[in-house]
Amino acid sequence: ADAEELETLLYKRARLRCMKLLQTTDYTEYQLGVRLQRSGYDQEMTDRTIAYLKSFRYVDDRRYARTFLET
């Protein structure tokens, strides 16, 4: 696999990892970033993945804060 294919695969895996985490509970952008980096993803891939999740509102720090305050 060339570098572009590898990056595409890693990006897909990073998104799927976050989606799996978000199925059970909300996370902040920071929390997801830490989880990705602990799994070996670099800062660029982490930022790209978080931006994707934000664009679909899968991760939303305001919603997280509201939910946290309500519970």
Tab-separated table of C-alpha atoms in Angstrom:
chain	number	residue	atom	x	y	z
A	1	ALA	CA	0.000	0.000	0.000
A	2	ASP	CA	1.281	3.431	-0.791
A	3	ALA	CA	1.344	6.332	1.665
A	4	GLU	CA	-1.962	7.798	0.471
A	5	GLU	CA	-3.791	4.483	0.875
A	6	LEU	CA	-2.296	4.031	4.319
A	7	GLU	CA	-3.375	7.524	5.386
A	8	THR	CA	-6.901	6.888	4.083
A	9	LEU	CA	-7.062	3.649	6.028
A	10	LEU	CA	-5.786	5.283	9.229
A	11	TYR	CA	-8.291	8.134	8.872
A	12	LYS	CA	-11.139	5.639	8.464
A	13	ARG	CA	-9.970	3.671	11.503
A	14	ALA	CA	-9.681	6.840	13.607
A	15	ARG	CA	-13.242	7.880	12.709
A	16	LEU	CA	-14.599	4.401	13.443
A	17	ARG	CA	-12.772	4.288	16.770
A	18	CYS	CA	-14.368	7.567	17.834
A	19	MET	CA	-17.798	6.551	16.584
A	20	LYS	CA	-17.585	3.383	18.661
A	21	LEU	CA	-16.626	5.382	21.746
A	22	LEU	CA	-19.440	7.865	21.150
A	23	GLN	CA	-22.047	5.078	20.976
A	24	THR	CA	-21.943	4.648	24.744
A	25	THR	CA	-21.329	8.178	26.018
A	26	ASP	CA	-20.500	11.722	24.969
A	27	TYR	CA	-16.893	12.855	24.945
A	28	THR	CA	-15.335	16.282	24.583
A	29	GLU	CA	-13.066	17.084	21.673
A	30	TYR	CA	-10.142	17.007	24.084
A	31	GLN	CA	-11.079	13.597	25.489
A	32	LEU	CA	-11.367	12.068	22.031
A	33	GLY	CA	-8.088	13.666	20.986
A	34	VAL	CA	-6.330	12.126	23.983
A	35	ARG	CA	-7.814	8.709	23.202
A	36	LEU	CA	-6.671	8.915	19.582
A	37	GLN	CA	-3.177	10.043	20.475
A	38	ARG	CA	-2.845	7.281	23.064
A	39	SER	CA	-3.763	4.888	20.258
A	40	GLY	CA	-0.862	6.202	18.186
A	41	TYR	CA	-2.521	8.737	15.890
A	42	ASP	CA	-0.498	11.877	15.246
A	43	GLN	CA	-1.757	15.409	15.867
A	44	GLU	CA	-2.694	16.018	12.229
A	45	MET	CA	-4.794	12.855	12.008
A	46	THR	CA	-6.370	13.606	15.384
A	47	ASP	CA	-7.307	17.142	14.327
A	48	ARG	CA	-8.689	15.901	11.004
A	49	THR	CA	-10.798	13.250	12.737
A	50	ILE	CA	-12.151	15.690	15.340
A	51	ALA	CA	-13.052	18.170	12.564
A	52	TYR	CA	-14.983	15.417	10.767
A	53	LEU	CA	-16.872	14.480	13.952
A	54	LYS	CA	-17.681	18.132	14.659
A	55	SER	CA	-18.972	18.678	11.125
A	56	PHE	CA	-21.670	16.058	11.748
A	57	ARG	CA	-22.149	17.125	15.388
A	58	TYR	CA	-21.099	13.691	16.612
A	59	VAL	CA	-18.943	15.566	19.086
A	60	ASP	CA	-20.199	18.836	20.536
A	61	ASP	CA	-18.539	20.343	23.597
A	62	ARG	CA	-21.539	22.585	24.345
A	63	ARG	CA	-23.901	19.614	24.331
A	64	TYR	CA	-21.458	17.721	26.518
A	65	ALA	CA	-21.370	20.597	29.025
A	66	ARG	CA	-25.187	20.900	29.100
A	67	THR	CA	-25.573	17.181	29.671
A	68	PHE	CA	-22.890	17.213	32.344
A	69	LEU	CA	-24.613	20.065	34.197
A	70	GLU	CA	-28.022	18.390	33.938
A	71	THR	CA	-26.822	15.153	35.531
